Tab-separated table of C-alpha atoms in Angstrom:
chain	number	residue	atom	x	y	z
A	13	MET	CA	-117.727	-15.706	-167.403
A	14	ALA	CA	-116.715	-20.153	-168.942
A	15	TYR	CA	-115.652	-22.345	-167.001
A	16	VAL	CA	-111.996	-23.034	-167.982
A	17	SER	CA	-109.326	-26.806	-167.834
A	18	GLU	CA	-106.674	-27.542	-165.616
A	19	GLY	CA	-106.578	-30.572	-167.657
A	20	ARG	CA	-108.760	-33.274	-166.345
A	21	LEU	CA	-111.903	-31.998	-167.997
A	22	PRO	CA	-112.779	-30.420	-170.633
A	23	PHE	CA	-113.073	-26.437	-170.157
A	24	GLU	CA	-116.680	-24.931	-170.549
A	25	LYS	CA	-118.081	-24.211	-174.245
A	26	ALA	CA	-119.900	-21.333	-175.687
A	27	SER	CA	-122.924	-20.532	-176.736
A	28	LYS	CA	-124.225	-20.741	-180.039
A	29	LEU	CA	-126.807	-19.577	-179.763
A	30	GLY	CA	-127.386	-17.665	-176.459
A	31	HIS	CA	-126.233	-15.085	-179.220
A	32	LEU	CA	-128.731	-14.246	-181.605
A	33	LYS	CA	-132.087	-12.870	-180.183
A	34	ILE	CA	-129.339	-9.591	-179.491
A	35	ILE	CA	-130.047	-8.754	-183.759
A	36	GLU	CA	-133.449	-8.134	-183.436
A	37	SER	CA	-132.059	-4.802	-181.686
A	38	GLU	CA	-132.963	-2.135	-184.086
A	39	TRP	CA	-130.039	-0.020	-183.634
A	40	VAL	CA	-127.268	-3.694	-183.786
A	41	ASN	CA	-128.925	-3.357	-187.004
A	42	GLY	CA	-128.923	0.155	-187.511
A	43	LEU	CA	-124.630	-0.641	-186.327
A	44	ILE	CA	-123.872	-3.730	-188.485
A	45	LYS	CA	-125.599	-2.001	-191.500
A	46	ASP	CA	-123.399	1.158	-191.253
A	47	PHE	CA	-119.658	-1.183	-190.555
A	48	GLU	CA	-120.810	-3.051	-193.998
A	49	THR	CA	-121.214	0.530	-195.884
A	50	PHE	CA	-119.755	3.207	-193.620
A	51	ASP	CA	-115.673	3.177	-195.933
A	52	VAL	CA	-112.986	5.732	-192.864
A	53	SER	CA	-110.258	6.983	-194.707
A	54	GLU	CA	-107.643	5.653	-192.080
A	55	LYS	CA	-104.655	6.429	-193.738
A	56	GLU	CA	-105.343	9.989	-194.099
A	57	ASN	CA	-106.430	10.148	-190.537
A	58	TYR	CA	-102.990	7.907	-189.412
A	59	SER	CA	-100.749	10.414	-191.592
A	60	THR	CA	-101.810	13.892	-190.771
A	61	GLN	CA	-103.029	13.937	-187.037
A	62	ILE	CA	-99.460	13.474	-185.558
A	63	TRP	CA	-97.303	11.445	-187.658
A	64	ARG	CA	-93.802	13.373	-188.321
A	65	GLU	CA	-91.200	12.791	-190.544
A	66	PHE	CA	-87.288	13.370	-190.001
A	67	ASP	CA	-84.486	13.405	-191.494
A	68	CYS	CA	-82.171	11.420	-189.846
A	69	LYS	CA	-78.760	12.532	-190.396
A	70	SER	CA	-79.826	16.182	-189.253
A	71	ALA	CA	-79.108	15.973	-186.394
A	72	GLU	CA	-75.776	14.334	-184.707
A	73	PRO	CA	-75.739	10.816	-183.186
A	74	LEU	CA	-75.503	10.216	-179.219
A	75	LYS	CA	-70.983	8.406	-178.951
A	76	HIS	CA	-71.971	6.281	-175.977
A	77	ILE	CA	-75.096	3.974	-175.031
A	78	TRP	CA	-76.487	2.411	-171.755
A	79	VAL	CA	-78.822	0.152	-170.626
A	80	SER	CA	-80.282	-1.343	-167.921
A	81	ASP	CA	-82.951	-4.434	-167.593
A	82	GLY	CA	-84.250	-7.338	-165.298
A	83	SER	CA	-86.082	-10.171	-164.456
A	84	TYR	CA	-87.535	-12.226	-161.597
A	85	VAL	CA	-88.507	-15.555	-160.751
A	86	SER	CA	-90.961	-17.095	-158.157
A	87	VAL	CA	-89.666	-21.069	-157.566
A	88	THR	CA	-91.678	-23.661	-154.193
A	89	GLU	CA	-90.757	-26.233	-153.528
A	90	ASN	CA	-92.899	-28.159	-150.203
A	91	ARG	CA	-94.330	-24.905	-150.523
A	92	LYS	CA	-91.936	-23.033	-149.271
A	93	GLU	CA	-91.541	-20.551	-152.024
A	94	LEU	CA	-88.377	-17.974	-152.774
A	95	ALA	CA	-88.519	-15.436	-155.551
A	96	PHE	CA	-85.106	-14.942	-157.106
A	97	VAL	CA	-84.188	-11.314	-158.767
A	98	LYS	CA	-82.197	-10.527	-161.144
A	99	THR	CA	-81.420	-7.269	-163.050
A	100	ALA	CA	-78.070	-6.876	-165.900
A	101	LEU	CA	-76.642	-2.762	-166.604
A	102	MET	CA	-74.444	-3.126	-170.235
A	103	THR	CA	-72.924	-0.260	-172.259
A	104	ILE	CA	-71.934	-0.592	-176.472
A	105	GLU	CA	-69.945	1.979	-177.589
A	106	GLN	CA	-72.039	3.595	-180.718
A	107	ALA	CA	-69.415	3.022	-182.791
A	108	LYS	CA	-69.285	-0.806	-182.496
A	109	MET	CA	-72.755	-1.406	-183.055
A	110	ALA	CA	-73.443	1.123	-186.605
A	111	THR	CA	-70.836	-1.697	-188.324
A	112	ILE	CA	-72.630	-4.904	-186.769
A	113	ASN	CA	-75.218	-6.358	-189.893
A	114	LYS	CA	-78.463	-5.694	-189.083
A	115	GLU	CA	-80.172	-8.717	-191.497
A	116	TYR	CA	-77.054	-10.827	-190.244
A	117	PRO	CA	-74.574	-10.128	-186.685
A	118	HIS	CA	-71.352	-11.961	-186.679
A	119	PRO	CA	-70.944	-14.043	-183.991
A	120	ILE	CA	-67.425	-12.640	-182.851
A	121	LEU	CA	-68.432	-8.829	-183.325
A	122	MET	CA	-70.787	-9.182	-181.374
A	123	GLN	CA	-68.768	-10.843	-178.298
A	124	ASN	CA	-66.195	-8.846	-178.715
A	125	ILE	CA	-69.127	-5.645	-177.766
A	126	MET	CA	-70.481	-7.273	-174.774
A	127	THR	CA	-67.099	-7.908	-173.635
A	128	ASP	CA	-66.148	-6.780	-169.918
A	129	SER	CA	-69.217	-4.432	-170.810
A	130	ALA	CA	-71.875	-6.039	-168.958
A	131	LEU	CA	-72.524	-5.443	-165.432
A	132	PHE	CA	-75.154	-7.695	-163.099
A	133	HIS	CA	-77.606	-7.152	-159.704
A	134	ALA	CA	-79.379	-10.614	-158.231
A	135	THR	CA	-80.742	-11.109	-154.610
A	136	VAL	CA	-83.155	-13.319	-153.054
A	137	PHE	CA	-86.601	-12.807	-151.236
A	138	PRO	CA	-88.302	-15.026	-149.176
A	139	LEU	CA	-91.774	-15.446	-149.334
A	140	LYS	CA	-94.097	-17.692	-148.288
A	141	ASN	CA	-93.695	-20.233	-146.048
A	142	LEU	CA	-90.467	-20.128	-144.768
A	143	LYS	CA	-88.308	-18.666	-141.590
A	144	SER	CA	-85.313	-17.068	-140.197
A	145	SER	CA	-83.517	-16.464	-137.283
A	146	LYS	CA	-83.412	-12.847	-137.033
A	147	GLY	CA	-86.621	-12.794	-137.701
A	148	ASN	CA	-90.450	-12.985	-140.347
A	149	ILE	CA	-90.248	-12.519	-143.762
A	150	TYR	CA	-91.642	-8.980	-143.517
A	151	ASN	CA	-88.811	-8.037	-141.951
A	152	THR	CA	-86.034	-10.243	-143.336
A	153	VAL	CA	-87.342	-8.915	-146.349
A	154	ARG	CA	-87.365	-5.135	-145.473
A	155	HIS	CA	-82.881	-6.502	-144.240
A	156	ILE	CA	-82.145	-8.133	-147.285
A	157	ILE	CA	-83.112	-5.965	-149.986
A	158	TYR	CA	-81.276	-2.678	-148.068
A	159	ASP	CA	-78.722	-4.833	-147.335
A	160	SER	CA	-78.526	-5.892	-151.423
A	161	ILE	CA	-78.722	-1.671	-152.780
A	162	LYS	CA	-75.923	-1.301	-150.426
A	163	GLN	CA	-73.293	-3.730	-150.345
A	164	ASP	CA	-73.276	-4.316	-154.067
A	165	GLU	CA	-70.160	-2.886	-155.931
A	166	ASP	CA	-69.385	-1.436	-153.265
A	167	GLY	CA	-72.481	0.822	-151.737
A	168	LEU	CA	-72.996	2.810	-155.712
A	169	TYR	CA	-75.912	1.561	-156.252
A	170	PHE	CA	-76.894	2.428	-152.411
A	171	GLU	CA	-75.182	6.491	-152.887
A	172	THR	CA	-77.507	6.621	-156.148
A	173	LEU	CA	-80.654	5.982	-153.756
A	174	LYS	CA	-78.925	8.865	-152.017
A	175	TRP	CA	-78.552	11.214	-153.990
A	176	ILE	CA	-82.468	10.412	-155.751
A	177	ALA	CA	-84.158	11.228	-152.640
A	178	TYR	CA	-81.787	13.872	-151.519
A	179	LYS	CA	-81.779	15.458	-154.202
A	180	LYS	CA	-77.477	15.753	-153.790
A	181	TRP	CA	-77.210	17.813	-157.813
A	182	ASN	CA	-78.908	20.904	-156.052
A	183	GLU	CA	-76.330	20.928	-152.786
A	184	GLN	CA	-79.537	22.705	-150.766
A	185	HIS	CA	-79.214	19.293	-148.190
A	186	GLU	CA	-83.437	19.175	-148.469
A	187	ASN	CA	-84.928	16.219	-147.040
A	188	SER	CA	-86.091	12.417	-147.824
A	189	PRO	CA	-89.760	12.416	-149.235
A	190	SER	CA	-92.204	11.755	-145.824
A	191	PHE	CA	-93.072	7.870	-146.296
A	192	GLU	CA	-95.023	4.889	-143.971
A	193	CYS	CA	-93.195	3.244	-141.014
A	194	PRO	CA	-93.051	-0.288	-141.739
A	195	HIS	CA	-93.478	-0.709	-137.571
A	196	CYS	CA	-96.357	1.354	-136.642
A	197	GLY	CA	-97.953	2.996	-139.896
A	198	LYS	CA	-98.096	6.649	-139.344
A	199	LYS	CA	-96.493	8.333	-140.904
A	200	ILE	CA	-92.849	9.954	-140.857
A	201	GLU	CA	-93.830	13.346	-142.852
A	202	ASP	CA	-89.932	15.081	-142.391
A	203	GLY	CA	-88.256	11.334	-143.856
A	204	PHE	CA	-85.084	11.411	-143.334
A	205	SER	CA	-82.224	13.851	-143.205
A	206	PHE	CA	-80.052	15.223	-145.597
A	207	ASN	CA	-77.701	11.428	-146.332
A	208	VAL	CA	-78.789	8.849	-143.554
A	209	GLU	CA	-78.913	6.302	-143.787
A	210	VAL	CA	-80.730	4.838	-140.390
A	211	SER	CA	-82.826	6.586	-138.293
A	212	THR	CA	-86.193	5.668	-136.097
A	213	CYS	CA	-88.997	6.487	-136.408
A	214	PRO	CA	-90.289	9.759	-134.326
A	215	HIS	CA	-93.541	8.351	-133.395
A	216	CYS	CA	-93.265	3.931	-131.939
A	217	GLY	CA	-89.112	4.295	-132.121
A	218	ASN	CA	-87.956	1.475	-133.579
A	219	GLU	CA	-85.085	1.577	-136.499
A	220	VAL	CA	-86.571	2.626	-139.614
A	221	LEU	CA	-83.845	2.176	-143.559
A	222	LEU	CA	-83.908	4.218	-145.902
A	223	THR	CA	-84.671	2.028	-148.539
A	224	ASP	CA	-88.454	1.941	-146.677
A	225	MET	CA	-88.163	5.098	-147.912
A	226	ILE	CA	-89.223	3.387	-151.058
A	227	GLY	CA	-92.570	1.628	-150.253
A	228	PHE	CA	-91.636	-2.332	-150.774
A	229	HIS	CA	-92.874	-3.328	-146.757
A	230	LEU	CA	-96.405	-1.891	-147.553
A	231	ASP	CA	-97.404	-4.743	-150.511
A	232	MET	CA	-95.543	-7.041	-147.753
A	233	ASN	CA	-97.475	-8.874	-144.521
A	234	ASP	CA	-95.939	-10.543	-140.842
A	235	ASP	CA	-95.395	-13.679	-142.439
A	236	ASN	CA	-95.927	-14.053	-146.716
A	237	ALA	CA	-94.539	-11.057	-149.577
A	238	PRO	CA	-96.968	-11.372	-152.937
A	239	ILE	CA	-94.823	-11.564	-155.960
A	240	ALA	CA	-95.296	-8.277	-156.015
A	241	VAL	CA	-92.577	-6.959	-154.021
A	242	ALA	CA	-89.527	-8.660	-156.360
A	243	SER	CA	-91.347	-7.078	-159.642
A	244	SER	CA	-90.681	-4.228	-157.651
A	245	TYR	CA	-88.026	-4.718	-156.597
A	246	MET	CA	-86.138	-5.110	-160.206
A	247	LEU	CA	-87.251	-2.645	-161.718
A	248	ILE	CA	-86.072	0.139	-158.255
A	249	MET	CA	-82.891	-1.343	-159.947
A	250	GLU	CA	-83.355	-0.695	-162.926
A	251	LEU	CA	-83.696	2.521	-162.404
A	252	LEU	CA	-80.797	2.302	-159.607
A	253	MET	CA	-78.543	0.885	-161.945
A	254	LEU	CA	-79.062	2.905	-165.139
A	255	PHE	CA	-79.273	6.417	-162.834
A	256	THR	CA	-75.819	5.476	-160.848
A	257	VAL	CA	-73.891	5.936	-164.396
A	258	VAL	CA	-75.984	8.837	-165.053
A	259	ARG	CA	-74.613	10.142	-161.152
A	260	LEU	CA	-71.418	9.428	-162.649
A	261	HIS	CA	-71.107	10.414	-165.497
A	262	TRP	CA	-72.650	13.908	-164.131
A	263	LEU	CA	-69.417	13.975	-161.926
A	264	ASN	CA	-67.056	13.159	-164.566
A	265	LYS	CA	-64.526	16.359	-164.629
A	266	ASP	CA	-65.397	16.167	-168.978
A	267	ARG	CA	-69.350	17.835	-168.200
A	268	HIS	CA	-69.874	16.696	-171.663
A	269	LEU	CA	-69.473	13.178	-171.517
A	270	VAL	CA	-73.668	12.682	-169.391
A	271	SER	CA	-75.302	13.886	-172.748
A	272	GLU	CA	-72.981	11.791	-175.909
A	273	THR	CA	-74.916	9.071	-174.278
A	274	LEU	CA	-78.168	7.913	-174.007
A	275	TYR	CA	-78.992	5.778	-172.094
A	276	ILE	CA	-81.816	3.056	-172.068
A	277	LYS	CA	-84.102	1.774	-169.672
A	278	ASP	CA	-86.389	-1.794	-171.255
A	279	GLY	CA	-89.820	-1.387	-170.551
A	280	PRO	CA	-91.785	2.080	-169.895
A	281	MET	CA	-91.072	5.092	-167.512
A	282	THR	CA	-93.232	4.855	-164.814
A	283	LEU	CA	-93.266	3.478	-161.099
A	284	GLY	CA	-96.830	3.099	-159.345
A	285	ARG	CA	-98.922	3.041	-156.158
A	286	GLN	CA	-96.354	3.450	-153.375
A	287	TYR	CA	-92.847	3.880	-155.800
A	288	SER	CA	-94.545	6.931	-157.432
A	289	LYS	CA	-92.958	9.163	-155.052
A	290	LEU	CA	-89.769	9.233	-156.743
A	291	VAL	CA	-90.600	10.203	-160.024
A	292	PRO	CA	-91.171	14.066	-158.982
A	293	LEU	CA	-87.369	13.271	-157.371
A	294	ILE	CA	-85.928	12.524	-161.143
A	295	ARG	CA	-88.504	15.257	-163.104
A	296	ASP	CA	-85.981	16.899	-161.363
A	297	PHE	CA	-83.178	15.697	-161.275
A	298	LEU	CA	-83.905	15.702	-165.032
A	299	GLN	CA	-85.799	19.177	-165.865
A	300	PHE	CA	-82.439	20.586	-162.978
A	301	ALA	CA	-79.580	18.911	-165.888
A	302	LYS	CA	-81.771	20.816	-168.684
A	303	ASP	CA	-81.906	24.320	-167.505
A	304	SER	CA	-78.135	23.847	-166.869
A	305	ASN	CA	-77.429	22.545	-170.337
A	306	ARG	CA	-76.900	20.074	-169.665
A	307	PRO	CA	-79.297	17.186	-171.506
A	308	ILE	CA	-80.032	13.312	-169.956
A	309	HIS	CA	-80.800	11.628	-173.313
A	310	LEU	CA	-82.854	9.389	-171.330
A	311	MET	CA	-84.984	6.738	-173.505
A	312	GLY	CA	-87.232	3.442	-172.004
A	313	CYS	CA	-88.494	0.789	-174.551
A	314	GLU	CA	-92.128	-0.638	-174.911
A	315	LYS	CA	-92.364	-4.190	-176.844
A	316	THR	CA	-96.189	-5.025	-175.135
A	317	GLY	CA	-99.345	-3.268	-174.248
A	318	ALA	CA	-101.954	-1.330	-175.171
A	319	TYR	CA	-99.524	1.676	-176.956
A	320	PHE	CA	-97.350	-0.655	-178.708
A	321	GLU	CA	-100.949	-2.424	-179.670
A	322	TYR	CA	-101.899	1.069	-181.744
A	323	LEU	CA	-98.794	1.199	-183.048
A	324	SER	CA	-99.351	-2.055	-184.726
A	325	ILE	CA	-102.495	-1.045	-186.117
A	326	VAL	CA	-101.179	2.003	-187.387
A	327	SER	CA	-98.249	1.840	-188.529
A	328	GLN	CA	-99.009	0.178	-191.490
A	329	PHE	CA	-100.827	3.529	-192.833
A	330	ILE	CA	-97.236	5.321	-192.075
A	331	LYS	CA	-94.333	5.267	-194.562
A	332	PRO	CA	-91.009	7.262	-194.461
A	333	LYS	CA	-89.416	7.741	-197.077
A	334	ILE	CA	-85.406	6.304	-196.779
A	335	ASN	CA	-83.230	8.346	-194.467
A	336	ASN	CA	-85.777	9.244	-192.962
A	337	LEU	CA	-88.795	8.141	-190.032
A	338	MET	CA	-91.152	9.115	-188.756
A	339	TYR	CA	-91.731	10.018	-185.124
A	340	ALA	CA	-95.258	10.951	-183.281
A	341	VAL	CA	-94.801	13.179	-179.841
A	342	LEU	CA	-97.959	11.563	-177.963
A	343	ASN	CA	-99.397	14.287	-176.338
A	344	HIS	CA	-102.240	13.226	-172.774
A	345	GLY	CA	-105.186	14.843	-174.657
A	346	TYR	CA	-104.141	12.184	-177.258
A	347	ILE	CA	-103.898	9.623	-175.560
A	348	ARG	CA	-106.882	10.205	-173.199
A	349	LYS	CA	-108.773	9.767	-177.020
A	350	GLU	CA	-107.492	7.606	-179.028
A	351	ILE	CA	-105.773	5.486	-177.347
A	352	GLN	CA	-107.122	4.892	-173.739
A	353	ARG	CA	-110.291	6.075	-175.518
A	354	ALA	CA	-111.702	7.502	-171.573
A	355	PRO	CA	-114.097	11.315	-170.923
A	356	ASP	CA	-111.311	13.683	-168.724
A	357	HIS	CA	-110.078	12.537	-165.657
A	358	VAL	CA	-109.409	13.682	-161.678
A	359	ASN	CA	-105.806	13.162	-161.882
A	360	PRO	CA	-104.369	14.484	-165.106
A	361	TYR	CA	-102.717	11.217	-167.016
A	362	GLY	CA	-99.838	10.101	-166.310
A	363	LEU	CA	-99.131	13.173	-162.978
A	364	ARG	CA	-97.836	11.436	-160.024
A	365	THR	CA	-96.210	8.126	-161.876
A	366	ASN	CA	-94.823	8.731	-164.871
A	367	TRP	CA	-91.201	10.544	-165.856
A	368	GLY	CA	-91.265	10.197	-168.966
A	369	GLU	CA	-93.957	10.528	-172.336
A	370	LYS	CA	-94.866	8.408	-175.160
A	371	VAL	CA	-93.295	8.855	-178.413
A	372	LEU	CA	-94.026	6.034	-181.701
A	373	VAL	CA	-91.564	5.970	-183.307
A	374	VAL	CA	-91.580	3.952	-187.574
A	375	ILE	CA	-88.544	3.752	-189.228
A	376	ASP	CA	-89.773	1.464	-192.090
A	377	GLU	CA	-92.251	-0.477	-193.368
A	378	ASN	CA	-90.921	-3.752	-190.586
A	379	THR	CA	-89.424	-1.354	-187.893
A	380	HIS	CA	-91.433	0.625	-185.771
A	381	MET	CA	-91.515	0.902	-182.168
A	382	THR	CA	-93.567	2.375	-179.022
A	383	LEU	CA	-91.167	4.689	-177.162
A	384	ASN	CA	-90.682	6.658	-173.800
A	385	MET	CA	-88.981	9.939	-173.498
A	386	THR	CA	-88.456	12.824	-170.722
A	387	THR	CA	-89.798	16.012	-170.986
A	388	GLY	CA	-88.125	16.692	-167.150
A	389	GLU	CA	-91.146	19.882	-165.708
A	390	TYR	CA	-94.058	18.089	-166.263
A	391	ARG	CA	-97.685	20.071	-167.257
A	392	PRO	CA	-101.076	18.578	-166.286
A	393	ASP	CA	-102.390	19.759	-169.483
A	394	ASP	CA	-103.810	17.733	-172.762
A	395	CYS	CA	-101.443	20.314	-174.730
A	396	PHE	CA	-97.900	18.711	-173.296
A	397	PRO	CA	-96.269	17.111	-174.143
A	398	THR	CA	-94.509	18.842	-177.663
A	399	ASP	CA	-91.781	17.857	-180.203
A	400	ASN	CA	-89.824	20.471	-178.486
A	401	GLU	CA	-90.496	19.508	-174.860
A	402	ILE	CA	-89.577	15.895	-174.761
A	403	ILE	CA	-85.277	16.556	-173.782
A	404	GLY	CA	-83.028	15.535	-176.681
A	405	LEU	CA	-86.197	14.183	-178.853
A	406	ASN	CA	-83.037	14.966	-182.407
A	407	ARG	CA	-80.205	13.565	-181.404
A	408	ILE	CA	-83.005	10.418	-180.339
A	409	LEU	CA	-83.981	9.512	-183.496
A	410	SER	CA	-80.794	10.117	-185.207
A	411	THR	CA	-79.523	7.766	-183.218
A	412	LEU	CA	-81.328	5.088	-183.442
A	413	PRO	CA	-81.121	2.991	-186.481
A	414	SER	CA	-78.009	3.234	-186.207
A	415	LEU	CA	-79.571	-0.086	-182.826
A	416	VAL	CA	-82.193	-1.880	-184.869
A	417	SER	CA	-82.175	-5.562	-184.936
A	418	ARG	CA	-83.567	-7.316	-187.223
A	419	LYS	CA	-83.586	-9.852	-185.321
A	420	TYR	CA	-86.967	-9.273	-183.541
A	421	GLU	CA	-89.585	-7.067	-184.118
A	422	GLY	CA	-88.852	-3.363	-184.011
A	423	ALA	CA	-85.977	-4.472	-181.798
A	424	LEU	CA	-82.796	-2.382	-180.845
A	425	TYR	CA	-79.830	-4.475	-180.677
A	426	PRO	CA	-78.714	-2.717	-176.466
A	427	VAL	CA	-82.031	-3.845	-175.568
A	428	GLU	CA	-81.687	-7.886	-176.441
A	429	LEU	CA	-78.040	-7.742	-175.632
A	430	VAL	CA	-78.679	-6.421	-171.977
A	431	ASN	CA	-82.179	-8.997	-171.958
A	432	GLY	CA	-79.834	-11.953	-172.566
A	433	ILE	CA	-78.501	-11.146	-169.447
A	434	ALA	CA	-81.367	-10.788	-167.872
A	435	SER	CA	-82.810	-12.629	-168.127
A	436	MET	CA	-84.652	-16.148	-166.093
A	437	SER	CA	-87.413	-17.291	-168.159
A	438	ASN	CA	-89.043	-19.668	-167.185
A	439	TYR	CA	-87.066	-22.813	-169.063
A	440	PRO	CA	-84.085	-23.728	-168.452
A	441	SER	CA	-82.818	-21.008	-166.114
A	442	ALA	CA	-86.203	-21.746	-163.299
A	443	LYS	CA	-85.451	-25.553	-163.711
A	444	ILE	CA	-81.820	-24.991	-162.445
A	445	LEU	CA	-83.560	-22.735	-160.215
A	446	GLN	CA	-85.891	-24.903	-158.387
A	447	ASP	CA	-82.984	-27.476	-158.040
A	448	PHE	CA	-80.666	-25.437	-155.994
A	449	VAL	CA	-84.228	-24.482	-153.465
A	450	ARG	CA	-84.662	-28.454	-153.310
A	451	ASP	CA	-81.351	-29.234	-153.349
A	452	THR	CA	-80.832	-26.155	-151.056
A	453	LEU	CA	-83.493	-27.349	-147.965
A	454	THR	CA	-83.059	-31.419	-148.352
A	455	ALA	CA	-79.372	-29.562	-147.457
A	456	VAL	CA	-80.838	-28.314	-143.669
A	457	VAL	CA	-83.053	-31.088	-143.575
């Protein structure tokens, strides 16, 4: 690996001659010859394997739309480091979206859509070289997480955490998942008893919080915390805010409301490492709703990554007809062979981490997107999922054309709008936060 430059000295240049010996290999020479002469019909390969045509008028579009997004930024001043996290939730009526000109959206119409339609949640974490009179960084962050979720919106998000953790939709009064004690590190096998918010560790007797069950403390030590704590908190809050709406709709007197709504999350439907303990709970609820004939229409949007890059390549060979779109539900075998290009895994793809499956969509020659959609129950085989196992696939696909934005490639208006509310870009937001931190620290001194 070459040395990089930080501006004071030049970077190391790549050798122009170091690779010449390799062409003496007969295998390499054969490869070069085949590369130049062998013709692969990529169009036929891409269009016949997995792609299906969909008539956008064949299903009823969903009437209501809710979307969540988040961002985080770290700020360093005088060797002290903080992380600011902001998440947003927004609702848009599908009928209003249909009136927007996709090429030239009128700013007044956009303003009307956004008026009184958004909520946001914000908090701040100490990461390094900060002390509190109440405790070290480790315990300060633990309690900030608990207080931030519990106090905002009069505890609505905290109630959603309890609703998920205790599977309150099935009314069986179950315990929370097991987790590691933040004090002694031993596993609390029985988790929290039903509906409990604060308890004590059966091993060491110290106080544990329901938010400790999520596992943020496993990313920290006593004196500092990585930025990963902020990014993980953002993901959890995006989920909790969106599922708060799902929960309230589920409990609404109008039993059809929850199934007439499209819930959109910016980014993939995945939770890694210790946070993945929430994945089986989410799958159980989605399957319960599916079995109750009250399907939940959930969708995630990926803007970058391996799947987005794959679609960017193959979409040029996919040509939908007018008023139709093309879609591909990627099963686990296809993902492993064609995208990951990997051998069989010990653990099936997404077994522990994913609560959504990959669906590629091409609307026209300029519009393609990488989506996540849900199945509820998970099956660990290469043929899963099929089209029929995606919850509300037809209704979600029929809703997409009215949400498309022409401002960015493959963009959706709801995601674009909520991103504008949640975003804390490097400039100017981070600069404003840095000035705020500097003024606050100066005032304290």
